[in-house]
Short mmCIF file of C-alpha atoms and ligand atoms in Angstrom, two decimals:
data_model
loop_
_atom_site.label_atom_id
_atom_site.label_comp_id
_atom_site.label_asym_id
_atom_site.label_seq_id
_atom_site.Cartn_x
_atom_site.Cartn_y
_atom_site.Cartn_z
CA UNK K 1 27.62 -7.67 8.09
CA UNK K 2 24.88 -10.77 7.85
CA UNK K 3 24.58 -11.49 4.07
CA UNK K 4 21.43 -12.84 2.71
CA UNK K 5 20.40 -14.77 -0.22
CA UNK K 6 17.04 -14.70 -1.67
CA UNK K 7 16.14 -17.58 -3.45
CA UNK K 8 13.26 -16.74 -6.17
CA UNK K 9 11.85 -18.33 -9.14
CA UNK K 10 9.54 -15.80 -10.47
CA UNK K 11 8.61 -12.05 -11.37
CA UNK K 12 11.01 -11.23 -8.60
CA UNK K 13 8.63 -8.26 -6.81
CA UNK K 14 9.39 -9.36 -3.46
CA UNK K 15 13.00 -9.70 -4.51
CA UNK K 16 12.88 -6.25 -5.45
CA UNK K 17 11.38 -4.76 -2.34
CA UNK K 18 13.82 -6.94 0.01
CA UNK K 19 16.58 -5.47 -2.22
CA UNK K 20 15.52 -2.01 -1.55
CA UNK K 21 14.81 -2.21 1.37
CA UNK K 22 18.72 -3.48 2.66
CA UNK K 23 19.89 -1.65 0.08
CA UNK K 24 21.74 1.12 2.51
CA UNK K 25 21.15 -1.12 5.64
CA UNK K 26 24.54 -0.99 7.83
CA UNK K 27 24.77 -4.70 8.88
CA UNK K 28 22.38 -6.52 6.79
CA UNK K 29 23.36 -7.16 3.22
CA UNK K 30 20.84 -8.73 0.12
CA UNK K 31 24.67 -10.57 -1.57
CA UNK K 32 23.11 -13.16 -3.79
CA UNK K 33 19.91 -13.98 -6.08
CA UNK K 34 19.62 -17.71 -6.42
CA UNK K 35 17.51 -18.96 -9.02
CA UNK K 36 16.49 -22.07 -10.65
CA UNK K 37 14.21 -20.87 -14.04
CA UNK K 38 16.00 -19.31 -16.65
CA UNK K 39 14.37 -15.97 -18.21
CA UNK K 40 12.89 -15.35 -14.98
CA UNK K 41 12.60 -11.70 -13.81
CA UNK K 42 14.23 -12.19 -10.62
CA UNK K 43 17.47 -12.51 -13.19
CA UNK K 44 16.61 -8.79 -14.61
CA UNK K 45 15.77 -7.55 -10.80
CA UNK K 46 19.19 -8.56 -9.61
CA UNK K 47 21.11 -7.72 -12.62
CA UNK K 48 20.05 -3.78 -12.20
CA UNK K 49 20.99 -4.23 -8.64
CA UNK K 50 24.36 -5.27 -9.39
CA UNK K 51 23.26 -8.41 -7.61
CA UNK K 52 25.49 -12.14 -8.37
CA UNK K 53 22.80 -14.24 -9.60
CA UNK K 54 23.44 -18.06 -8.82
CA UNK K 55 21.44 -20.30 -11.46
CA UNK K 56 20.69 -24.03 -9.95
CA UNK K 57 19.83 -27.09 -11.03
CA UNK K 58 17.84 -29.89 -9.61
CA UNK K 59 20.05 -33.10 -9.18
CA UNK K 60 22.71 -31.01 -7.87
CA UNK K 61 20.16 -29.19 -5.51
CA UNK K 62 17.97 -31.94 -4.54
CA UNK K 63 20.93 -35.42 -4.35
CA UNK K 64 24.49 -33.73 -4.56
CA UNK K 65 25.50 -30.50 -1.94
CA UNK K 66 22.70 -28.48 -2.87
CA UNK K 67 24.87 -25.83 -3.38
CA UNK K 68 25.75 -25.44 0.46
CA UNK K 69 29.54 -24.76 -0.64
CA UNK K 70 28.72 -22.25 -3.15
CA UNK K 71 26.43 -20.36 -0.53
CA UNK K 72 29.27 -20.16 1.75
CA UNK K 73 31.97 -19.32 -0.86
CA UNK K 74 29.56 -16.48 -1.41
CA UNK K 75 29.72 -15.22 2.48
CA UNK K 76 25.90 -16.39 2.94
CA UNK K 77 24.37 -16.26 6.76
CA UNK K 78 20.41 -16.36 5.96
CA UNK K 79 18.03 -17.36 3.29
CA UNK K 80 15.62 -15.61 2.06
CA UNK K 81 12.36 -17.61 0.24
CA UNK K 82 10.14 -15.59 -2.29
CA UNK K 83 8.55 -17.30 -4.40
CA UNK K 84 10.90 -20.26 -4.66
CA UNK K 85 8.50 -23.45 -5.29
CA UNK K 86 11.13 -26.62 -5.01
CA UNK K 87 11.05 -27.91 -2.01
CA UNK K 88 14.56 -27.81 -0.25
CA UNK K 89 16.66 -30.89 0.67
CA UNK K 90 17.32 -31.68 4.61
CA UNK K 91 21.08 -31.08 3.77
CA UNK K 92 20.68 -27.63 3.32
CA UNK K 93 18.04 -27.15 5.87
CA UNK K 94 20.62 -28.77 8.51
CA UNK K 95 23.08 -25.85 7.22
CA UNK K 96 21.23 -22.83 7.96
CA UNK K 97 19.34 -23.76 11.37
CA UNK K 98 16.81 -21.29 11.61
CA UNK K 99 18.21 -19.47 9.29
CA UNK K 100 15.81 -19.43 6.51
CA UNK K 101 12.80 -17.83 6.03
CA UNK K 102 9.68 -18.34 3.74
CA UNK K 103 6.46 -16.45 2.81
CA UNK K 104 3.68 -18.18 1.67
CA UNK K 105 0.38 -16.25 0.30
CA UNK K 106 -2.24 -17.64 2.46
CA UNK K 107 -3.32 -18.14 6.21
CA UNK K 108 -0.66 -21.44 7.45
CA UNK K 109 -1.24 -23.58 8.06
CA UNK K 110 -4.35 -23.40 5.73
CA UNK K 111 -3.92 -23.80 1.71
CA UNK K 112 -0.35 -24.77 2.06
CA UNK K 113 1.64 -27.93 0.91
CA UNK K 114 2.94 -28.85 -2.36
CA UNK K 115 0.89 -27.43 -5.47
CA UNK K 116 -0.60 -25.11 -3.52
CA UNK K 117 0.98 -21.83 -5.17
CA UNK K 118 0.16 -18.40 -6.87
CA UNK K 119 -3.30 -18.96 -7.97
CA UNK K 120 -4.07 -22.09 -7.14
CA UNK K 121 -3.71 -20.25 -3.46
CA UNK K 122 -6.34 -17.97 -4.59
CA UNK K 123 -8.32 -20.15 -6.00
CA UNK K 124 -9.25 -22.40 -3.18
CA UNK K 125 -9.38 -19.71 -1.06
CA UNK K 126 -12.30 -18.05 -2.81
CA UNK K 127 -13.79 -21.30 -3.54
CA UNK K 128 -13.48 -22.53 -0.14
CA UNK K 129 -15.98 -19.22 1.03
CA UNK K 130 -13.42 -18.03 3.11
CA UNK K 131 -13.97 -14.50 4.32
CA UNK K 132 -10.23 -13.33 4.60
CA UNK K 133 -6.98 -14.31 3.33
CA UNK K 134 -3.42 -12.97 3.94
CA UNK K 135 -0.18 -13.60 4.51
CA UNK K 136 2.32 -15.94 6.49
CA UNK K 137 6.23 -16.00 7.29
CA UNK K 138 7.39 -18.78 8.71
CA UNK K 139 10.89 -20.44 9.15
CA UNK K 140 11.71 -23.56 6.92
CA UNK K 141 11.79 -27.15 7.48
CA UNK K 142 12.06 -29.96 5.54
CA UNK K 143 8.34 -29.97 4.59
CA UNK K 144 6.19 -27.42 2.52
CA UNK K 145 5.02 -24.65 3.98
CA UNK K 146 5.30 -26.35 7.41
CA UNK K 147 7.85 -24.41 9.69
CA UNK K 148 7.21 -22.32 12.98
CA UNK K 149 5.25 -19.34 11.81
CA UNK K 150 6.56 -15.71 12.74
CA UNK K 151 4.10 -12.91 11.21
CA UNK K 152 0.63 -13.57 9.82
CA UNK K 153 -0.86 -10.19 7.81
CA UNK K 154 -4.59 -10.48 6.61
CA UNK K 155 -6.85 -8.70 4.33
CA UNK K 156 -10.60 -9.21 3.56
CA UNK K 157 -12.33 -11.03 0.82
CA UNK K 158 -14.80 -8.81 -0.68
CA UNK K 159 -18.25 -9.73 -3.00
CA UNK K 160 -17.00 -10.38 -6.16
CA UNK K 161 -13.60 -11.34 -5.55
CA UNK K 162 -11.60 -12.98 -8.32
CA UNK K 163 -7.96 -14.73 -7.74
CA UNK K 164 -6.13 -12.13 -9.67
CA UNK K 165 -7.50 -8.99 -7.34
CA UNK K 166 -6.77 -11.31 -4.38
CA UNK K 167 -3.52 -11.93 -5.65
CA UNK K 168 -3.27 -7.87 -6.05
CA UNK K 169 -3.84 -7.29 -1.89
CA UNK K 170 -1.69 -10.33 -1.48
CA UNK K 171 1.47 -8.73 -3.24
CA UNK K 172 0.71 -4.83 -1.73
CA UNK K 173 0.48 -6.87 2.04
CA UNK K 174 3.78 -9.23 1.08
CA UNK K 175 5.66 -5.70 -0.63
CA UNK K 176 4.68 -3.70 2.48
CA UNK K 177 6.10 -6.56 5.58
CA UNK K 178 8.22 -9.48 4.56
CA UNK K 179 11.13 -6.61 4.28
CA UNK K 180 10.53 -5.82 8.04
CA UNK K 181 10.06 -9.37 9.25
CA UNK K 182 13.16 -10.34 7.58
CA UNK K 183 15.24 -7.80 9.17
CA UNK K 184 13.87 -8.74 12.53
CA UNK K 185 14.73 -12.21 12.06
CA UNK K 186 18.36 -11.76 10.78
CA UNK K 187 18.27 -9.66 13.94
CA UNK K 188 17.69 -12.21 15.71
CA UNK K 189 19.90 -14.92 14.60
CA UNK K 190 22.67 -12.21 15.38
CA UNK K 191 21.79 -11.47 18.98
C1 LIG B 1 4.62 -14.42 -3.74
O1 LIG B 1 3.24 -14.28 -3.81
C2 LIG B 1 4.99 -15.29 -2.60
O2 LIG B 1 4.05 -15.33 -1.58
C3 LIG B 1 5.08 -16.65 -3.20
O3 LIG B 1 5.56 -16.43 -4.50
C4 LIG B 1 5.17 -15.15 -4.95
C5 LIG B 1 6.36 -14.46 -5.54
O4 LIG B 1 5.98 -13.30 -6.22
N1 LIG B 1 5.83 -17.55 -2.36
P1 LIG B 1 7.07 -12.33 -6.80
O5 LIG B 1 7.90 -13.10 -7.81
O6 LIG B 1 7.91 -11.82 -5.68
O7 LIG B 1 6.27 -11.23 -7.46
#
């Protein structure tokens, strides 16, 4: 059994899905939410899935082990990124070679780096005149949004297009792969 940890900040949607989607799996298991904002609804997600929720802070994350002994206590062979924004230290990065995965809500490597998040995604993309947007998964390096990409989803930009109904197709596109991808990756870490 690979066990996964998905590290997420926010609404916890993609959370969800990736814990539905393992839910009955018969060698991949979703065994820890890790978390850094309190009161966010990743907490609530995991808590109905019977899910250990790992709350973080930043010193410890960022200068001490970032948490590399707690992931292992907990049995942890992959990482999971959705919607996590901090950027994560080298020292965990060394730990999981390859082993952790992000998705970002835009082309890679265009509208990516720090601050470029949610809306403010969105927002230069529409601004910018693009005609489509999408999705990217890519592995994780010590750099935002930077790591070798492995699935790109798109979807058009249509007349009239605001940031929030972007950000709809965005979430329907990142709800309807990232499950998949991730299972193919953990696949193949394992073979
Ligand atoms: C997603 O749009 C993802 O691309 C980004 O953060 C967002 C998380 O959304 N990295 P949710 O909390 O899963 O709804």
């Amino acid at each position: 059994m690979i066990q996964i940890a998905v590290f997420a900040s926010g609404t916890g949607t993609n959370a969800q899905q990736i814990i539905h989607h393992f839910a009955a799996h018969a060698s991949i298991k979703v065994a820890l939410v890790v978390c850094n904002k309190p009161g966010a609804g990743v907490i609530d997600v995991a808590a109905s899935a019977h899910i250990p929720v790992l709350m973080i802070e930043k010193e410890k994350f960022l200068r001490g082990n970032a948490y590399t002994d707690e992931l292992r206590a907990h049995g942890i062979g992959f990482i999971v990124l959705a919607g996590f924004l901090w950027k994560l230290p080298p020292r965990l990065v060394v730990a999981f070679p390859n082993k952790i995965i992000n998705i970002h809500p835009a082309l890679l490597p265009k509208y990516g780096g720090k601050g470029m998040y949610g809306h403010f995604v969105h927002e230069a993309v529409i601004s910018a005149g693009d005609k489509e947007s999408g999705i990217t998964v890519h592995y994780v390096d010590e750099f935002y949004d930077h790591g070798n990409i492995i699935f790109q989803a798109t979807c058009t930009i249509d007349a009239g297009e605001t940031p929030a109904s972007l950000a709809q197709k965005i979430h329907l596109l990142e709800h309807s792969h990232y499950p998949g991808v991730i299972e193919k990756a953990v696949q193949t870490v394992k073979s």
